[in-house]
């Protein structure tokens, strides 16, 4: 697969991967998290529409932007492409320190979301769950919804970070969670 055989950033920095289904708000979250000027694109898996983009964030870590999965308009056969690509990446990343898995606050987790979360726990990869677009709900509704998603998926409360790319809420919590992850020995 592309990720397993393709060019990878030199394994000198820890890596953090970002995953979620298409339209979950991944680009917006990454833009909020890291000022674009601080981002240097270091590589992408070549020749693929569903590719992995690698960015180096200062001298801290490499950010792996995994392809968004499960987009409704993509035919079933194409949808399944994401799995071996992402799986190959996750299994072969020596420097992977953690994954940020994104979930949209308005939607129930899909089968693909559950597949990802199960796979991450099977691999034992530290996982932070960012619940995106919390500004779309009122404050109390958002708090309740975060609690029910946390329970539904059997997550630890301290794994879950409510996030809004519009208001910036959750940005600092996410940044400090990443600093903790990259500081941990693999
Ligand atoms: P991606 O496909 O996962 O990279 O998703 P994008 O970052 O492109 O976002 C998909 C859509 O959701 C866009 O229309 C964004 O403007 C919108 N969006 C993303 N994050 C937020 C958020 O925190 N709040 C709101 N209200 N909209 C958001």
mmCIF file of C-alpha atoms and ligand atoms in Angstrom:
data_model
loop_
_atom_site.group_PDB
_atom_site.id
_atom_site.type_symbol
_atom_site.label_atom_id
_atom_site.label_comp_id
_atom_site.label_asym_id
_atom_site.label_seq_id
_atom_site.Cartn_x
_atom_site.Cartn_y
_atom_site.Cartn_z
ATOM 1 C CA UNK A 1 0.000 0.000 0.000
ATOM 2 C CA UNK A 2 1.001 3.583 -0.561
ATOM 3 C CA UNK A 3 1.564 4.452 3.086
ATOM 4 C CA UNK A 4 3.590 1.363 3.813
ATOM 5 C CA UNK A 5 5.773 1.555 0.707
ATOM 6 C CA UNK A 6 5.724 5.266 -0.033
ATOM 7 C CA UNK A 7 8.130 7.945 1.059
ATOM 8 C CA UNK A 8 7.958 8.824 4.737
ATOM 9 C CA UNK A 9 9.456 11.726 6.660
ATOM 10 C CA UNK A 10 12.787 10.713 8.194
ATOM 11 C CA UNK A 11 12.008 9.054 11.512
ATOM 12 C CA UNK A 12 13.663 11.668 13.658
ATOM 13 C CA UNK A 13 10.607 13.348 15.145
ATOM 14 C CA UNK A 14 7.620 11.874 16.944
ATOM 15 C CA UNK A 15 4.454 11.630 14.865
ATOM 16 C CA UNK A 16 0.816 12.394 15.647
ATOM 17 C CA UNK A 17 -1.911 11.322 13.220
ATOM 18 C CA UNK A 18 -5.297 12.963 12.693
ATOM 19 C CA UNK A 19 -8.237 10.827 11.605
ATOM 20 C CA UNK A 20 -11.931 11.245 10.987
ATOM 21 C CA UNK A 21 -14.559 11.011 8.367
ATOM 22 C CA UNK A 22 -14.792 13.485 5.527
ATOM 23 C CA UNK A 23 -16.312 16.798 6.526
ATOM 24 C CA UNK A 24 -15.821 16.205 10.254
ATOM 25 C CA UNK A 25 -13.804 19.441 10.447
ATOM 26 C CA UNK A 26 -10.282 18.008 10.314
ATOM 27 C CA UNK A 27 -8.726 20.708 8.106
ATOM 28 C CA UNK A 28 -10.373 23.420 10.190
ATOM 29 C CA UNK A 29 -9.103 21.866 13.414
ATOM 30 C CA UNK A 30 -5.568 21.527 12.076
ATOM 31 C CA UNK A 31 -5.624 25.133 10.882
ATOM 32 C CA UNK A 32 -6.774 26.336 14.297
ATOM 33 C CA UNK A 33 -4.273 24.168 16.101
ATOM 34 C CA UNK A 34 -1.195 25.116 14.130
ATOM 35 C CA UNK A 35 -0.669 28.455 12.489
ATOM 36 C CA UNK A 36 -0.207 27.638 8.814
ATOM 37 C CA UNK A 37 3.080 29.511 8.721
ATOM 38 C CA UNK A 38 4.465 27.091 11.289
ATOM 39 C CA UNK A 39 3.607 24.166 9.040
ATOM 40 C CA UNK A 40 5.985 22.784 6.477
ATOM 41 C CA UNK A 41 4.585 20.118 4.252
ATOM 42 C CA UNK A 42 7.229 17.430 4.241
ATOM 43 C CA UNK A 43 5.674 14.802 2.050
ATOM 44 C CA UNK A 44 2.606 13.048 0.857
ATOM 45 C CA UNK A 45 2.039 9.523 -0.293
ATOM 46 C CA UNK A 46 2.376 9.857 -4.046
ATOM 47 C CA UNK A 47 -0.179 9.310 -6.774
ATOM 48 C CA UNK A 48 -3.235 8.837 -4.649
ATOM 49 C CA UNK A 49 -6.416 10.794 -4.282
ATOM 50 C CA UNK A 50 -6.835 9.322 -0.831
ATOM 51 C CA UNK A 51 -3.436 10.215 0.414
ATOM 52 C CA UNK A 52 -1.680 10.881 3.685
ATOM 53 C CA UNK A 53 -0.163 14.349 4.041
ATOM 54 C CA UNK A 54 2.746 14.838 6.387
ATOM 55 C CA UNK A 55 3.534 18.223 7.910
ATOM 56 C CA UNK A 56 6.388 19.087 10.187
ATOM 57 C CA UNK A 57 5.266 21.302 13.065
ATOM 58 C CA UNK A 58 8.228 23.440 14.123
ATOM 59 C CA UNK A 59 10.833 21.094 15.546
ATOM 60 C CA UNK A 60 8.250 19.364 17.673
ATOM 61 C CA UNK A 61 6.547 16.658 15.712
ATOM 62 C CA UNK A 62 5.303 15.432 12.358
ATOM 63 C CA UNK A 63 1.570 15.734 11.835
ATOM 64 C CA UNK A 64 0.102 12.983 9.648
ATOM 65 C CA UNK A 65 -3.191 14.070 8.101
ATOM 66 C CA UNK A 66 -4.952 10.786 7.282
ATOM 67 C CA UNK A 67 -7.505 10.667 4.464
ATOM 68 C CA UNK A 68 -11.079 11.405 5.511
ATOM 69 C CA UNK A 69 -13.165 8.270 5.271
ATOM 70 C CA UNK A 70 -16.777 7.354 4.745
ATOM 71 C CA UNK A 71 -17.874 10.188 2.528
ATOM 72 C CA UNK A 72 -21.435 9.342 1.534
ATOM 73 C CA UNK A 73 -21.046 10.240 -2.121
ATOM 74 C CA UNK A 74 -18.114 7.930 -2.685
ATOM 75 C CA UNK A 75 -19.123 4.484 -3.890
ATOM 76 C CA UNK A 76 -18.806 1.628 -1.414
ATOM 77 C CA UNK A 77 -15.908 0.034 -3.297
ATOM 78 C CA UNK A 78 -13.865 3.245 -3.120
ATOM 79 C CA UNK A 79 -14.740 3.829 0.521
ATOM 80 C CA UNK A 80 -13.036 0.596 1.506
ATOM 81 C CA UNK A 81 -9.729 1.941 0.142
ATOM 82 C CA UNK A 82 -9.142 4.018 3.235
ATOM 83 C CA UNK A 83 -8.870 1.053 5.532
ATOM 84 C CA UNK A 84 -5.721 -0.673 4.207
ATOM 85 C CA UNK A 85 -4.053 2.699 3.647
ATOM 86 C CA UNK A 86 -4.678 3.883 7.198
ATOM 87 C CA UNK A 87 -4.066 0.459 8.672
ATOM 88 C CA UNK A 88 -0.739 0.170 6.827
ATOM 89 C CA UNK A 89 0.277 3.571 8.105
ATOM 90 C CA UNK A 90 -0.699 2.860 11.714
ATOM 91 C CA UNK A 91 0.986 -0.518 11.795
ATOM 92 C CA UNK A 92 4.241 0.764 10.269
ATOM 93 C CA UNK A 93 4.753 4.035 12.106
ATOM 94 C CA UNK A 94 7.641 3.567 14.473
ATOM 95 C CA UNK A 95 7.462 7.140 15.676
ATOM 96 C CA UNK A 96 3.690 7.320 16.127
ATOM 97 C CA UNK A 97 2.940 8.691 19.581
ATOM 98 C CA UNK A 98 -0.787 9.111 19.314
ATOM 99 C CA UNK A 99 -3.848 9.679 17.190
ATOM 100 C CA UNK A 100 -6.376 12.471 17.330
ATOM 101 C CA UNK A 101 -9.686 10.932 16.288
ATOM 102 C CA UNK A 102 -12.347 13.481 15.331
ATOM 103 C CA UNK A 103 -16.090 13.094 15.799
ATOM 104 C CA UNK A 104 -18.770 15.614 14.808
ATOM 105 C CA UNK A 105 -20.879 16.553 17.822
ATOM 106 C CA UNK A 106 -24.070 16.461 15.767
ATOM 107 C CA UNK A 107 -23.715 12.955 14.407
ATOM 108 C CA UNK A 108 -23.812 9.517 15.943
ATOM 109 C CA UNK A 109 -20.559 7.633 15.414
ATOM 110 C CA UNK A 110 -20.621 5.639 12.177
ATOM 111 C CA UNK A 111 -19.466 2.046 11.741
ATOM 112 C CA UNK A 112 -16.255 3.468 10.258
ATOM 113 C CA UNK A 113 -15.701 5.641 13.348
ATOM 114 C CA UNK A 114 -16.124 2.614 15.580
ATOM 115 C CA UNK A 115 -13.819 0.570 13.356
ATOM 116 C CA UNK A 116 -11.120 3.221 13.747
ATOM 117 C CA UNK A 117 -11.531 3.511 17.517
ATOM 118 C CA UNK A 118 -11.517 -0.272 17.964
ATOM 119 C CA UNK A 119 -8.470 -0.584 15.762
ATOM 120 C CA UNK A 120 -6.612 2.116 17.706
ATOM 121 C CA UNK A 121 -7.330 0.436 21.007
ATOM 122 C CA UNK A 122 -6.308 -2.937 19.565
ATOM 123 C CA UNK A 123 -2.986 -1.387 18.510
ATOM 124 C CA UNK A 124 -2.656 0.323 21.875
ATOM 125 C CA UNK A 125 -2.097 3.744 20.294
ATOM 126 C CA UNK A 126 -2.858 6.578 22.736
ATOM 127 C CA UNK A 127 -5.968 8.251 21.352
ATOM 128 C CA UNK A 128 -7.401 11.688 21.956
ATOM 129 C CA UNK A 129 -10.971 12.162 20.757
ATOM 130 C CA UNK A 130 -11.749 15.673 19.566
ATOM 131 C CA UNK A 131 -15.469 16.375 19.345
ATOM 132 C CA UNK A 132 -15.792 18.996 16.650
ATOM 133 C CA UNK A 133 -18.203 21.847 15.848
ATOM 134 C CA UNK A 134 -19.437 22.250 19.421
ATOM 135 C CA UNK A 135 -20.484 25.804 18.542
ATOM 136 C CA UNK A 136 -23.308 24.294 16.485
ATOM 137 C CA UNK A 137 -25.159 23.373 19.690
ATOM 138 C CA UNK A 138 -26.129 25.477 22.681
ATOM 139 C CA UNK A 139 -23.816 25.263 25.657
ATOM 140 C CA UNK A 140 -25.821 22.810 27.762
ATOM 141 C CA UNK A 141 -26.785 20.689 24.760
ATOM 142 C CA UNK A 142 -23.101 20.466 23.839
ATOM 143 C CA UNK A 143 -22.096 19.427 27.364
ATOM 144 C CA UNK A 144 -24.808 16.740 27.408
ATOM 145 C CA UNK A 145 -23.930 15.494 23.958
ATOM 146 C CA UNK A 146 -20.208 15.219 24.790
ATOM 147 C CA UNK A 147 -21.121 13.213 27.899
ATOM 148 C CA UNK A 148 -23.384 10.855 25.956
ATOM 149 C CA UNK A 149 -20.835 10.301 23.158
ATOM 150 C CA UNK A 150 -18.182 9.594 25.793
ATOM 151 C CA UNK A 151 -20.415 7.007 27.470
ATOM 152 C CA UNK A 152 -21.652 5.519 24.190
ATOM 153 C CA UNK A 153 -18.101 4.857 23.017
ATOM 154 C CA UNK A 154 -16.745 3.818 26.410
ATOM 155 C CA UNK A 155 -14.126 6.596 26.377
ATOM 156 C CA UNK A 156 -12.368 8.100 29.380
ATOM 157 C CA UNK A 157 -13.482 11.641 30.137
ATOM 158 C CA UNK A 158 -9.896 12.867 30.065
ATOM 159 C CA UNK A 159 -9.442 11.458 26.545
ATOM 160 C CA UNK A 160 -12.181 13.668 25.143
ATOM 161 C CA UNK A 161 -11.707 17.277 24.050
ATOM 162 C CA UNK A 162 -14.697 19.364 22.928
ATOM 163 C CA UNK A 163 -13.525 21.611 20.109
ATOM 164 C CA UNK A 164 -14.688 24.460 17.910
ATOM 165 C CA UNK A 165 -12.679 25.799 15.012
ATOM 166 C CA UNK A 166 -15.006 28.814 14.975
ATOM 167 C CA UNK A 167 -14.586 29.939 18.592
ATOM 168 C CA UNK A 168 -11.214 28.325 19.278
ATOM 169 C CA UNK A 169 -12.634 26.461 22.275
ATOM 170 C CA UNK A 170 -10.598 23.354 23.061
ATOM 171 C CA UNK A 171 -7.585 24.540 21.073
ATOM 172 C CA UNK A 172 -5.304 24.981 24.094
ATOM 173 C CA UNK A 173 -6.442 21.703 25.676
ATOM 174 C CA UNK A 174 -5.698 19.873 22.439
ATOM 175 C CA UNK A 175 -2.302 21.545 22.100
ATOM 176 C CA UNK A 176 -1.300 20.528 25.610
ATOM 177 C CA UNK A 177 -2.564 16.968 25.082
ATOM 178 C CA UNK A 178 -0.290 16.766 22.023
ATOM 179 C CA UNK A 179 2.689 18.143 23.928
ATOM 180 C CA UNK A 180 2.149 15.396 26.502
ATOM 181 C CA UNK A 181 1.906 12.724 23.792
ATOM 182 C CA UNK A 182 5.036 13.781 21.908
ATOM 183 C CA UNK A 183 6.965 13.925 25.166
ATOM 184 C CA UNK A 184 6.215 10.299 25.941
ATOM 185 C CA UNK A 185 8.707 7.677 24.874
ATOM 186 C CA UNK A 186 7.249 5.379 22.182
HETATM 187 P P1 LIG B 1 -12.642 18.039 6.692
HETATM 188 O O1 LIG B 1 -13.255 17.478 5.453
HETATM 189 O O2 LIG B 1 -12.737 17.069 7.825
HETATM 190 O O3 LIG B 1 -11.254 18.571 6.524
HETATM 191 O O4 LIG B 1 -13.598 19.245 7.149
HETATM 192 P P2 LIG B 1 -13.425 20.830 6.987
HETATM 193 O O5 LIG B 1 -12.455 21.366 7.985
HETATM 194 O O6 LIG B 1 -13.207 21.158 5.562
HETATM 195 O O7 LIG B 1 -14.875 21.293 7.465
HETATM 196 C C1 LIG B 1 -16.054 20.831 6.856
HETATM 197 C C2 LIG B 1 -17.147 21.877 7.014
HETATM 198 O O8 LIG B 1 -17.459 22.066 8.391
HETATM 199 C C3 LIG B 1 -16.737 23.243 6.496
HETATM 200 O O9 LIG B 1 -17.868 23.841 5.918
HETATM 201 C C4 LIG B 1 -16.291 23.984 7.734
HETATM 202 O O10 LIG B 1 -16.443 25.370 7.624
HETATM 203 C C5 LIG B 1 -17.229 23.408 8.774
HETATM 204 N N1 LIG B 1 -16.610 23.411 10.105
HETATM 205 C C6 LIG B 1 -15.430 22.841 10.450
HETATM 206 N N2 LIG B 1 -15.182 23.010 11.763
HETATM 207 C C7 LIG B 1 -16.218 23.716 12.266
HETATM 208 C C8 LIG B 1 -16.542 24.210 13.585
HETATM 209 O O11 LIG B 1 -15.827 24.028 14.580
HETATM 210 N N3 LIG B 1 -17.717 24.888 13.700
HETATM 211 C C9 LIG B 1 -18.548 25.093 12.648
HETATM 212 N N4 LIG B 1 -19.696 25.758 12.881
HETATM 213 N N5 LIG B 1 -18.276 24.647 11.409
HETATM 214 C C10 LIG B 1 -17.129 23.972 11.215
#
